[in-house]
């Protein structure tokens, strides 16, 4: 038994069959030159990865279920708009656990992208998508499956930037005060010349 349970997280386009975001994981302490243990990455090269993704898209394109066994791996998937999201685990992995990961990914992206999970929006917000996946899965280990927690961690502004902003008044009156202050300083400088 191992904490390592996810082999890959894939987001692929269904219209042109292109990769939007793919992350393949290998167990950090794997036996050398072994591709049979549960944490092994069976697709080490980009060519093998693309072949796997192409076959996966063809197999799942007209599926009605959300879980399949493909190439000896448990694959759970969800379709959102024109993209297909996949979570790939080992052949002996718990399907319910992997399904929780795909639901967390779908729901956290829905929160972050305001229910607009399509190819264009995912590409425009690639940083948020990548961070969300990293919050859910780290090196193949599932960290968090609550979409609200994931979305709050990804969208939270850095704490050091917020301390400088706390004392500022951004209301209309505050901006007017700032403008008046600037005018006075400029007039003062002009009189000194």
mmCIF file with all atom_site columns, C-alpha atoms in Angstrom:
data_model
loop_
_atom_site.group_PDB
_atom_site.id
_atom_site.type_symbol
_atom_site.label_atom_id
_atom_site.label_alt_id
_atom_site.label_comp_id
_atom_site.label_asym_id
_atom_site.label_entity_id
_atom_site.label_seq_id
_atom_site.pdbx_PDB_ins_code
_atom_site.Cartn_x
_atom_site.Cartn_y
_atom_site.Cartn_z
_atom_site.occupancy
_atom_site.B_iso_or_equiv
_atom_site.pdbx_formal_charge
_atom_site.auth_seq_id
_atom_site.auth_comp_id
_atom_site.auth_asym_id
_atom_site.auth_atom_id
_atom_site.pdbx_PDB_model_num
ATOM 1   C CA . UNK A 1 1   ? 0.000   0.000  0.000   1.00 0.00 ? 1   UNK A CA 1
ATOM 2   C CA . UNK A 1 2   ? 1.267   3.433  -0.930  1.00 0.00 ? 2   UNK A CA 1
ATOM 3   C CA . UNK A 1 3   ? 0.148   7.043  -0.708  1.00 0.00 ? 3   UNK A CA 1
ATOM 4   C CA . UNK A 1 4   ? 1.008   7.350  -4.379  1.00 0.00 ? 4   UNK A CA 1
ATOM 5   C CA . UNK A 1 5   ? -2.297  6.806  -6.188  1.00 0.00 ? 5   UNK A CA 1
ATOM 6   C CA . UNK A 1 6   ? -2.461  9.098  -9.243  1.00 0.00 ? 6   UNK A CA 1
ATOM 7   C CA . UNK A 1 7   ? -0.380  8.385  -12.357 1.00 0.00 ? 7   UNK A CA 1
ATOM 8   C CA . UNK A 1 8   ? -1.649  11.325 -14.409 1.00 0.00 ? 8   UNK A CA 1
ATOM 9   C CA . UNK A 1 9   ? -4.053  14.249 -14.548 1.00 0.00 ? 9   UNK A CA 1
ATOM 10  C CA . UNK A 1 10  ? -5.007  15.165 -18.098 1.00 0.00 ? 10  UNK A CA 1
ATOM 11  C CA . UNK A 1 11  ? -7.107  17.934 -19.601 1.00 0.00 ? 11  UNK A CA 1
ATOM 12  C CA . UNK A 1 12  ? -7.604  17.397 -23.321 1.00 0.00 ? 12  UNK A CA 1
ATOM 13  C CA . UNK A 1 13  ? -9.601  19.202 -25.982 1.00 0.00 ? 13  UNK A CA 1
ATOM 14  C CA . UNK A 1 14  ? -12.340 17.165 -27.633 1.00 0.00 ? 14  UNK A CA 1
ATOM 15  C CA . UNK A 1 15  ? -12.681 19.225 -30.824 1.00 0.00 ? 15  UNK A CA 1
ATOM 16  C CA . UNK A 1 16  ? -9.088  19.212 -32.064 1.00 0.00 ? 16  UNK A CA 1
ATOM 17  C CA . UNK A 1 17  ? -7.749  16.456 -29.730 1.00 0.00 ? 17  UNK A CA 1
ATOM 18  C CA . UNK A 1 18  ? -4.981  18.713 -28.416 1.00 0.00 ? 18  UNK A CA 1
ATOM 19  C CA . UNK A 1 19  ? -3.406  18.791 -24.987 1.00 0.00 ? 19  UNK A CA 1
ATOM 20  C CA . UNK A 1 20  ? -4.457  21.638 -22.756 1.00 0.00 ? 20  UNK A CA 1
ATOM 21  C CA . UNK A 1 21  ? -2.675  20.513 -19.594 1.00 0.00 ? 21  UNK A CA 1
ATOM 22  C CA . UNK A 1 22  ? -1.112  17.161 -18.794 1.00 0.00 ? 22  UNK A CA 1
ATOM 23  C CA . UNK A 1 23  ? 0.758   16.095 -15.686 1.00 0.00 ? 23  UNK A CA 1
ATOM 24  C CA . UNK A 1 24  ? 2.273   12.656 -15.367 1.00 0.00 ? 24  UNK A CA 1
ATOM 25  C CA . UNK A 1 25  ? 3.562   11.530 -12.000 1.00 0.00 ? 25  UNK A CA 1
ATOM 26  C CA . UNK A 1 26  ? 6.130   8.979  -10.950 1.00 0.00 ? 26  UNK A CA 1
ATOM 27  C CA . UNK A 1 27  ? 6.680   7.893  -7.363  1.00 0.00 ? 27  UNK A CA 1
ATOM 28  C CA . UNK A 1 28  ? 9.677   9.784  -5.952  1.00 0.00 ? 28  UNK A CA 1
ATOM 29  C CA . UNK A 1 29  ? 11.214  6.653  -4.383  1.00 0.00 ? 29  UNK A CA 1
ATOM 30  C CA . UNK A 1 30  ? 10.576  4.093  -7.073  1.00 0.00 ? 30  UNK A CA 1
ATOM 31  C CA . UNK A 1 31  ? 12.829  1.094  -7.648  1.00 0.00 ? 31  UNK A CA 1
ATOM 32  C CA . UNK A 1 32  ? 15.245  1.936  -10.470 1.00 0.00 ? 32  UNK A CA 1
ATOM 33  C CA . UNK A 1 33  ? 14.343  0.761  -14.005 1.00 0.00 ? 33  UNK A CA 1
ATOM 34  C CA . UNK A 1 34  ? 10.984  -0.661 -12.938 1.00 0.00 ? 34  UNK A CA 1
ATOM 35  C CA . UNK A 1 35  ? 7.747   0.056  -14.771 1.00 0.00 ? 35  UNK A CA 1
ATOM 36  C CA . UNK A 1 36  ? 5.631   -2.600 -13.045 1.00 0.00 ? 36  UNK A CA 1
ATOM 37  C CA . UNK A 1 37  ? 5.191   -1.168 -9.538  1.00 0.00 ? 37  UNK A CA 1
ATOM 38  C CA . UNK A 1 38  ? 2.142   1.000  -8.778  1.00 0.00 ? 38  UNK A CA 1
ATOM 39  C CA . UNK A 1 39  ? 4.045   4.302  -8.818  1.00 0.00 ? 39  UNK A CA 1
ATOM 40  C CA . UNK A 1 40  ? 5.802   3.764  -12.127 1.00 0.00 ? 40  UNK A CA 1
ATOM 41  C CA . UNK A 1 41  ? 5.134   6.119  -15.002 1.00 0.00 ? 41  UNK A CA 1
ATOM 42  C CA . UNK A 1 42  ? 4.285   3.756  -17.883 1.00 0.00 ? 42  UNK A CA 1
ATOM 43  C CA . UNK A 1 43  ? 4.548   6.618  -20.396 1.00 0.00 ? 43  UNK A CA 1
ATOM 44  C CA . UNK A 1 44  ? 7.966   8.222  -19.881 1.00 0.00 ? 44  UNK A CA 1
ATOM 45  C CA . UNK A 1 45  ? 8.282   9.845  -23.318 1.00 0.00 ? 45  UNK A CA 1
ATOM 46  C CA . UNK A 1 46  ? 6.055   12.485 -24.914 1.00 0.00 ? 46  UNK A CA 1
ATOM 47  C CA . UNK A 1 47  ? 5.445   10.194 -27.899 1.00 0.00 ? 47  UNK A CA 1
ATOM 48  C CA . UNK A 1 48  ? 4.085   7.441  -25.629 1.00 0.00 ? 48  UNK A CA 1
ATOM 49  C CA . UNK A 1 49  ? 2.025   9.969  -23.678 1.00 0.00 ? 49  UNK A CA 1
ATOM 50  C CA . UNK A 1 50  ? 0.410   11.365 -26.827 1.00 0.00 ? 50  UNK A CA 1
ATOM 51  C CA . UNK A 1 51  ? -0.358  7.859  -28.104 1.00 0.00 ? 51  UNK A CA 1
ATOM 52  C CA . UNK A 1 52  ? -1.996  7.017  -24.750 1.00 0.00 ? 52  UNK A CA 1
ATOM 53  C CA . UNK A 1 53  ? -3.997  10.265 -24.801 1.00 0.00 ? 53  UNK A CA 1
ATOM 54  C CA . UNK A 1 54  ? -5.164  9.701  -28.385 1.00 0.00 ? 54  UNK A CA 1
ATOM 55  C CA . UNK A 1 55  ? -6.371  6.202  -27.583 1.00 0.00 ? 55  UNK A CA 1
ATOM 56  C CA . UNK A 1 56  ? -8.001  7.399  -24.385 1.00 0.00 ? 56  UNK A CA 1
ATOM 57  C CA . UNK A 1 57  ? -9.915  10.143 -26.211 1.00 0.00 ? 57  UNK A CA 1
ATOM 58  C CA . UNK A 1 58  ? -11.118 7.657  -28.824 1.00 0.00 ? 58  UNK A CA 1
ATOM 59  C CA . UNK A 1 59  ? -12.221 5.184  -26.151 1.00 0.00 ? 59  UNK A CA 1
ATOM 60  C CA . UNK A 1 60  ? -14.027 7.718  -23.956 1.00 0.00 ? 60  UNK A CA 1
ATOM 61  C CA . UNK A 1 61  ? -15.509 9.916  -26.696 1.00 0.00 ? 61  UNK A CA 1
ATOM 62  C CA . UNK A 1 62  ? -18.822 8.068  -26.778 1.00 0.00 ? 62  UNK A CA 1
ATOM 63  C CA . UNK A 1 63  ? -18.792 6.519  -23.287 1.00 0.00 ? 63  UNK A CA 1
ATOM 64  C CA . UNK A 1 64  ? -21.697 7.045  -20.935 1.00 0.00 ? 64  UNK A CA 1
ATOM 65  C CA . UNK A 1 65  ? -19.884 5.893  -17.802 1.00 0.00 ? 65  UNK A CA 1
ATOM 66  C CA . UNK A 1 66  ? -17.294 7.898  -15.879 1.00 0.00 ? 66  UNK A CA 1
ATOM 67  C CA . UNK A 1 67  ? -14.879 5.080  -15.025 1.00 0.00 ? 67  UNK A CA 1
ATOM 68  C CA . UNK A 1 68  ? -13.075 2.729  -17.409 1.00 0.00 ? 68  UNK A CA 1
ATOM 69  C CA . UNK A 1 69  ? -10.153 0.339  -17.355 1.00 0.00 ? 69  UNK A CA 1
ATOM 70  C CA . UNK A 1 70  ? -7.782  1.320  -20.172 1.00 0.00 ? 70  UNK A CA 1
ATOM 71  C CA . UNK A 1 71  ? -4.307  -0.032 -20.853 1.00 0.00 ? 71  UNK A CA 1
ATOM 72  C CA . UNK A 1 72  ? -4.270  -1.728 -17.432 1.00 0.00 ? 72  UNK A CA 1
ATOM 73  C CA . UNK A 1 73  ? -5.040  1.573  -15.670 1.00 0.00 ? 73  UNK A CA 1
ATOM 74  C CA . UNK A 1 74  ? -8.154  2.834  -13.914 1.00 0.00 ? 74  UNK A CA 1
ATOM 75  C CA . UNK A 1 75  ? -9.254  6.024  -15.648 1.00 0.00 ? 75  UNK A CA 1
ATOM 76  C CA . UNK A 1 76  ? -11.985 8.322  -14.337 1.00 0.00 ? 76  UNK A CA 1
ATOM 77  C CA . UNK A 1 77  ? -13.134 11.199 -16.509 1.00 0.00 ? 77  UNK A CA 1
ATOM 78  C CA . UNK A 1 78  ? -15.587 14.053 -16.844 1.00 0.00 ? 78  UNK A CA 1
ATOM 79  C CA . UNK A 1 79  ? -16.539 16.101 -19.878 1.00 0.00 ? 79  UNK A CA 1
ATOM 80  C CA . UNK A 1 80  ? -17.017 19.840 -19.415 1.00 0.00 ? 80  UNK A CA 1
ATOM 81  C CA . UNK A 1 81  ? -17.932 21.822 -22.511 1.00 0.00 ? 81  UNK A CA 1
ATOM 82  C CA . UNK A 1 82  ? -15.305 21.082 -25.144 1.00 0.00 ? 82  UNK A CA 1
ATOM 83  C CA . UNK A 1 83  ? -12.715 19.570 -22.784 1.00 0.00 ? 83  UNK A CA 1
ATOM 84  C CA . UNK A 1 84  ? -12.274 16.156 -21.237 1.00 0.00 ? 84  UNK A CA 1
ATOM 85  C CA . UNK A 1 85  ? -10.671 15.837 -17.789 1.00 0.00 ? 85  UNK A CA 1
ATOM 86  C CA . UNK A 1 86  ? -9.021  12.571 -16.789 1.00 0.00 ? 86  UNK A CA 1
ATOM 87  C CA . UNK A 1 87  ? -7.445  11.170 -13.644 1.00 0.00 ? 87  UNK A CA 1
ATOM 88  C CA . UNK A 1 88  ? -5.395  8.021  -14.256 1.00 0.00 ? 88  UNK A CA 1
ATOM 89  C CA . UNK A 1 89  ? -4.432  5.599  -11.501 1.00 0.00 ? 89  UNK A CA 1
ATOM 90  C CA . UNK A 1 90  ? -2.873  2.158  -11.279 1.00 0.00 ? 90  UNK A CA 1
ATOM 91  C CA . UNK A 1 91  ? -4.886  -0.929 -12.187 1.00 0.00 ? 91  UNK A CA 1
ATOM 92  C CA . UNK A 1 92  ? -5.442  -1.805 -8.523  1.00 0.00 ? 92  UNK A CA 1
ATOM 93  C CA . UNK A 1 93  ? -6.327  1.733  -7.414  1.00 0.00 ? 93  UNK A CA 1
ATOM 94  C CA . UNK A 1 94  ? -9.588  2.612  -5.664  1.00 0.00 ? 94  UNK A CA 1
ATOM 95  C CA . UNK A 1 95  ? -12.006 4.043  -8.238  1.00 0.00 ? 95  UNK A CA 1
ATOM 96  C CA . UNK A 1 96  ? -13.976 6.012  -5.650  1.00 0.00 ? 96  UNK A CA 1
ATOM 97  C CA . UNK A 1 97  ? -10.827 7.779  -4.480  1.00 0.00 ? 97  UNK A CA 1
ATOM 98  C CA . UNK A 1 98  ? -9.899  8.709  -8.050  1.00 0.00 ? 98  UNK A CA 1
ATOM 99  C CA . UNK A 1 99  ? -13.478 9.790  -8.749  1.00 0.00 ? 99  UNK A CA 1
ATOM 100 C CA . UNK A 1 100 ? -13.245 12.126 -5.747  1.00 0.00 ? 100 UNK A CA 1
ATOM 101 C CA . UNK A 1 101 ? -10.164 13.706 -7.361  1.00 0.00 ? 101 UNK A CA 1
ATOM 102 C CA . UNK A 1 102 ? -11.890 14.296 -10.702 1.00 0.00 ? 102 UNK A CA 1
ATOM 103 C CA . UNK A 1 103 ? -14.927 15.804 -8.967  1.00 0.00 ? 103 UNK A CA 1
ATOM 104 C CA . UNK A 1 104 ? -12.665 18.070 -6.896  1.00 0.00 ? 104 UNK A CA 1
ATOM 105 C CA . UNK A 1 105 ? -10.886 19.193 -10.069 1.00 0.00 ? 105 UNK A CA 1
ATOM 106 C CA . UNK A 1 106 ? -14.112 19.843 -11.959 1.00 0.00 ? 106 UNK A CA 1
ATOM 107 C CA . UNK A 1 107 ? -15.799 21.681 -9.091  1.00 0.00 ? 107 UNK A CA 1
ATOM 108 C CA . UNK A 1 108 ? -12.778 23.779 -8.109  1.00 0.00 ? 108 UNK A CA 1
ATOM 109 C CA . UNK A 1 109 ? -12.288 24.862 -11.745 1.00 0.00 ? 109 UNK A CA 1
ATOM 110 C CA . UNK A 1 110 ? -15.977 25.680 -11.907 1.00 0.00 ? 110 UNK A CA 1
ATOM 111 C CA . UNK A 1 111 ? -15.614 27.913 -8.825  1.00 0.00 ? 111 UNK A CA 1
ATOM 112 C CA . UNK A 1 112 ? -12.383 29.549 -10.021 1.00 0.00 ? 112 UNK A CA 1
ATOM 113 C CA . UNK A 1 113 ? -13.538 30.115 -13.599 1.00 0.00 ? 113 UNK A CA 1
ATOM 114 C CA . UNK A 1 114 ? -17.119 31.094 -12.710 1.00 0.00 ? 114 UNK A CA 1
ATOM 115 C CA . UNK A 1 115 ? -18.787 28.071 -14.385 1.00 0.00 ? 115 UNK A CA 1
ATOM 116 C CA . UNK A 1 116 ? -16.978 28.676 -17.677 1.00 0.00 ? 116 UNK A CA 1
ATOM 117 C CA . UNK A 1 117 ? -14.907 25.527 -18.079 1.00 0.00 ? 117 UNK A CA 1
ATOM 118 C CA . UNK A 1 118 ? -14.089 25.502 -21.778 1.00 0.00 ? 118 UNK A CA 1
ATOM 119 C CA . UNK A 1 119 ? -10.856 25.300 -23.748 1.00 0.00 ? 119 UNK A CA 1
ATOM 120 C CA . UNK A 1 120 ? -10.424 29.038 -24.246 1.00 0.00 ? 120 UNK A CA 1
ATOM 121 C CA . UNK A 1 121 ? -11.049 29.882 -20.591 1.00 0.00 ? 121 UNK A CA 1
ATOM 122 C CA . UNK A 1 122 ? -8.716  27.115 -19.391 1.00 0.00 ? 122 UNK A CA 1
ATOM 123 C CA . UNK A 1 123 ? -5.911  28.390 -21.620 1.00 0.00 ? 123 UNK A CA 1
ATOM 124 C CA . UNK A 1 124 ? -6.465  32.005 -20.556 1.00 0.00 ? 124 UNK A CA 1
ATOM 125 C CA . UNK A 1 125 ? -6.378  30.965 -16.880 1.00 0.00 ? 125 UNK A CA 1
ATOM 126 C CA . UNK A 1 126 ? -3.662  28.330 -17.213 1.00 0.00 ? 126 UNK A CA 1
ATOM 127 C CA . UNK A 1 127 ? -1.977  29.501 -14.012 1.00 0.00 ? 127 UNK A CA 1
ATOM 128 C CA . UNK A 1 128 ? -5.112  28.946 -11.916 1.00 0.00 ? 128 UNK A CA 1
ATOM 129 C CA . UNK A 1 129 ? -5.743  25.548 -13.514 1.00 0.00 ? 129 UNK A CA 1
ATOM 130 C CA . UNK A 1 130 ? -2.181  24.413 -12.868 1.00 0.00 ? 130 UNK A CA 1
ATOM 131 C CA . UNK A 1 131 ? -2.257  25.657 -9.276  1.00 0.00 ? 131 UNK A CA 1
ATOM 132 C CA . UNK A 1 132 ? -5.590  23.928 -8.655  1.00 0.00 ? 132 UNK A CA 1
ATOM 133 C CA . UNK A 1 133 ? -4.197  20.618 -9.877  1.00 0.00 ? 133 UNK A CA 1
ATOM 134 C CA . UNK A 1 134 ? -1.103  21.095 -7.717  1.00 0.00 ? 134 UNK A CA 1
ATOM 135 C CA . UNK A 1 135 ? -3.321  21.732 -4.675  1.00 0.00 ? 135 UNK A CA 1
ATOM 136 C CA . UNK A 1 136 ? -5.296  18.552 -5.331  1.00 0.00 ? 136 UNK A CA 1
ATOM 137 C CA . UNK A 1 137 ? -2.448  16.204 -6.317  1.00 0.00 ? 137 UNK A CA 1
ATOM 138 C CA . UNK A 1 138 ? 1.241   16.550 -5.480  1.00 0.00 ? 138 UNK A CA 1
ATOM 139 C CA . UNK A 1 139 ? 3.637   14.049 -7.079  1.00 0.00 ? 139 UNK A CA 1
ATOM 140 C CA . UNK A 1 140 ? 0.807   11.533 -7.397  1.00 0.00 ? 140 UNK A CA 1
ATOM 141 C CA . UNK A 1 141 ? -0.329  11.863 -3.774  1.00 0.00 ? 141 UNK A CA 1
ATOM 142 C CA . UNK A 1 142 ? -3.847  13.155 -3.215  1.00 0.00 ? 142 UNK A CA 1
ATOM 143 C CA . UNK A 1 143 ? -3.737  16.153 -0.870  1.00 0.00 ? 143 UNK A CA 1
ATOM 144 C CA . UNK A 1 144 ? -7.181  17.768 -0.973  1.00 0.00 ? 144 UNK A CA 1
ATOM 145 C CA . UNK A 1 145 ? -10.552 16.904 -2.498  1.00 0.00 ? 145 UNK A CA 1
ATOM 146 C CA . UNK A 1 146 ? -12.694 19.749 -1.150  1.00 0.00 ? 146 UNK A CA 1
ATOM 147 C CA . UNK A 1 147 ? -13.215 22.125 -4.101  1.00 0.00 ? 147 UNK A CA 1
ATOM 148 C CA . UNK A 1 148 ? -13.978 25.138 -1.889  1.00 0.00 ? 148 UNK A CA 1
ATOM 149 C CA . UNK A 1 149 ? -10.677 24.724 -0.011  1.00 0.00 ? 149 UNK A CA 1
ATOM 150 C CA . UNK A 1 150 ? -8.762  24.267 -3.271  1.00 0.00 ? 150 UNK A CA 1
ATOM 151 C CA . UNK A 1 151 ? -10.361 27.349 -4.838  1.00 0.00 ? 151 UNK A CA 1
ATOM 152 C CA . UNK A 1 152 ? -9.665  29.466 -1.749  1.00 0.00 ? 152 UNK A CA 1
ATOM 153 C CA . UNK A 1 153 ? -6.003  28.415 -1.669  1.00 0.00 ? 153 UNK A CA 1
ATOM 154 C CA . UNK A 1 154 ? -5.540  29.135 -5.358  1.00 0.00 ? 154 UNK A CA 1
ATOM 155 C CA . UNK A 1 155 ? -7.335  32.480 -5.443  1.00 0.00 ? 155 UNK A CA 1
ATOM 156 C CA . UNK A 1 156 ? -6.124  33.922 -2.123  1.00 0.00 ? 156 UNK A CA 1
ATOM 157 C CA . UNK A 1 157 ? -3.862  36.978 -2.554  1.00 0.00 ? 157 UNK A CA 1
ATOM 158 C CA . UNK A 1 158 ? -0.429  36.827 -0.896  1.00 0.00 ? 158 UNK A CA 1
ATOM 159 C CA . UNK A 1 159 ? -0.536  38.026 2.722   1.00 0.00 ? 159 UNK A CA 1
ATOM 160 C CA . UNK A 1 160 ? 2.497   40.358 2.402   1.00 0.00 ? 160 UNK A CA 1
ATOM 161 C CA . UNK A 1 161 ? 0.757   42.391 -0.318  1.00 0.00 ? 161 UNK A CA 1
ATOM 162 C CA . UNK A 1 162 ? -2.380  42.884 1.719   1.00 0.00 ? 162 UNK A CA 1
ATOM 163 C CA . UNK A 1 163 ? -0.677  44.574 4.703   1.00 0.00 ? 163 UNK A CA 1
ATOM 164 C CA . UNK A 1 164 ? 0.215   47.671 2.646   1.00 0.00 ? 164 UNK A CA 1
ATOM 165 C CA . UNK A 1 165 ? -3.336  47.974 1.320   1.00 0.00 ? 165 UNK A CA 1
ATOM 166 C CA . UNK A 1 166 ? -5.149  47.687 4.681   1.00 0.00 ? 166 UNK A CA 1
ATOM 167 C CA . UNK A 1 167 ? -4.816  51.349 5.687   1.00 0.00 ? 167 UNK A CA 1
ATOM 168 C CA . UNK A 1 168 ? -5.887  52.791 2.333   1.00 0.00 ? 168 UNK A CA 1
ATOM 169 C CA . UNK A 1 169 ? -9.345  54.174 1.672   1.00 0.00 ? 169 UNK A CA 1
ATOM 170 C CA . UNK A 1 170 ? -10.512 53.176 -1.813  1.00 0.00 ? 170 UNK A CA 1
ATOM 171 C CA . UNK A 1 171 ? -13.950 54.738 -1.521  1.00 0.00 ? 171 UNK A CA 1
ATOM 172 C CA . UNK A 1 172 ? -14.914 57.681 -3.717  1.00 0.00 ? 172 UNK A CA 1
ATOM 173 C CA . UNK A 1 173 ? -14.168 60.099 -0.891  1.00 0.00 ? 173 UNK A CA 1
ATOM 174 C CA . UNK A 1 174 ? -10.738 58.521 -0.339  1.00 0.00 ? 174 UNK A CA 1
ATOM 175 C CA . UNK A 1 175 ? -9.841  58.931 -4.005  1.00 0.00 ? 175 UNK A CA 1
ATOM 176 C CA . UNK A 1 176 ? -11.059 62.555 -3.955  1.00 0.00 ? 176 UNK A CA 1
ATOM 177 C CA . UNK A 1 177 ? -8.893  63.217 -0.885  1.00 0.00 ? 177 UNK A CA 1
ATOM 178 C CA . UNK A 1 178 ? -5.896  61.719 -2.697  1.00 0.00 ? 178 UNK A CA 1
ATOM 179 C CA . UNK A 1 179 ? -6.559  63.894 -5.752  1.00 0.00 ? 179 UNK A CA 1
ATOM 180 C CA . UNK A 1 180 ? -6.838  67.034 -3.610  1.00 0.00 ? 180 UNK A CA 1
ATOM 181 C CA . UNK A 1 181 ? -3.602  66.118 -1.806  1.00 0.00 ? 181 UNK A CA 1
ATOM 182 C CA . UNK A 1 182 ? -1.832  65.714 -5.179  1.00 0.00 ? 182 UNK A CA 1
ATOM 183 C CA . UNK A 1 183 ? -3.138  69.078 -6.422  1.00 0.00 ? 183 UNK A CA 1
ATOM 184 C CA . UNK A 1 184 ? -1.932  70.848 -3.278  1.00 0.00 ? 184 UNK A CA 1
ATOM 185 C CA . UNK A 1 185 ? 1.537   69.292 -3.526  1.00 0.00 ? 185 UNK A CA 1
ATOM 186 C CA . UNK A 1 186 ? 1.802   70.218 -7.209  1.00 0.00 ? 186 UNK A CA 1
ATOM 187 C CA . UNK A 1 187 ? 0.703   73.810 -6.546  1.00 0.00 ? 187 UNK A CA 1
ATOM 188 C CA . UNK A 1 188 ? 3.212   74.032 -3.690  1.00 0.00 ? 188 UNK A CA 1
ATOM 189 C CA . UNK A 1 189 ? 6.044   72.874 -5.975  1.00 0.00 ? 189 UNK A CA 1
ATOM 190 C CA . UNK A 1 190 ? 4.988   75.308 -8.699  1.00 0.00 ? 190 UNK A CA 1
ATOM 191 C CA . UNK A 1 191 ? 5.091   78.235 -6.274  1.00 0.00 ? 191 UNK A CA 1
ATOM 192 C CA . UNK A 1 192 ? 8.606   77.281 -5.159  1.00 0.00 ? 192 UNK A CA 1
ATOM 193 C CA . UNK A 1 193 ? 9.944   77.613 -8.699  1.00 0.00 ? 193 UNK A CA 1
#
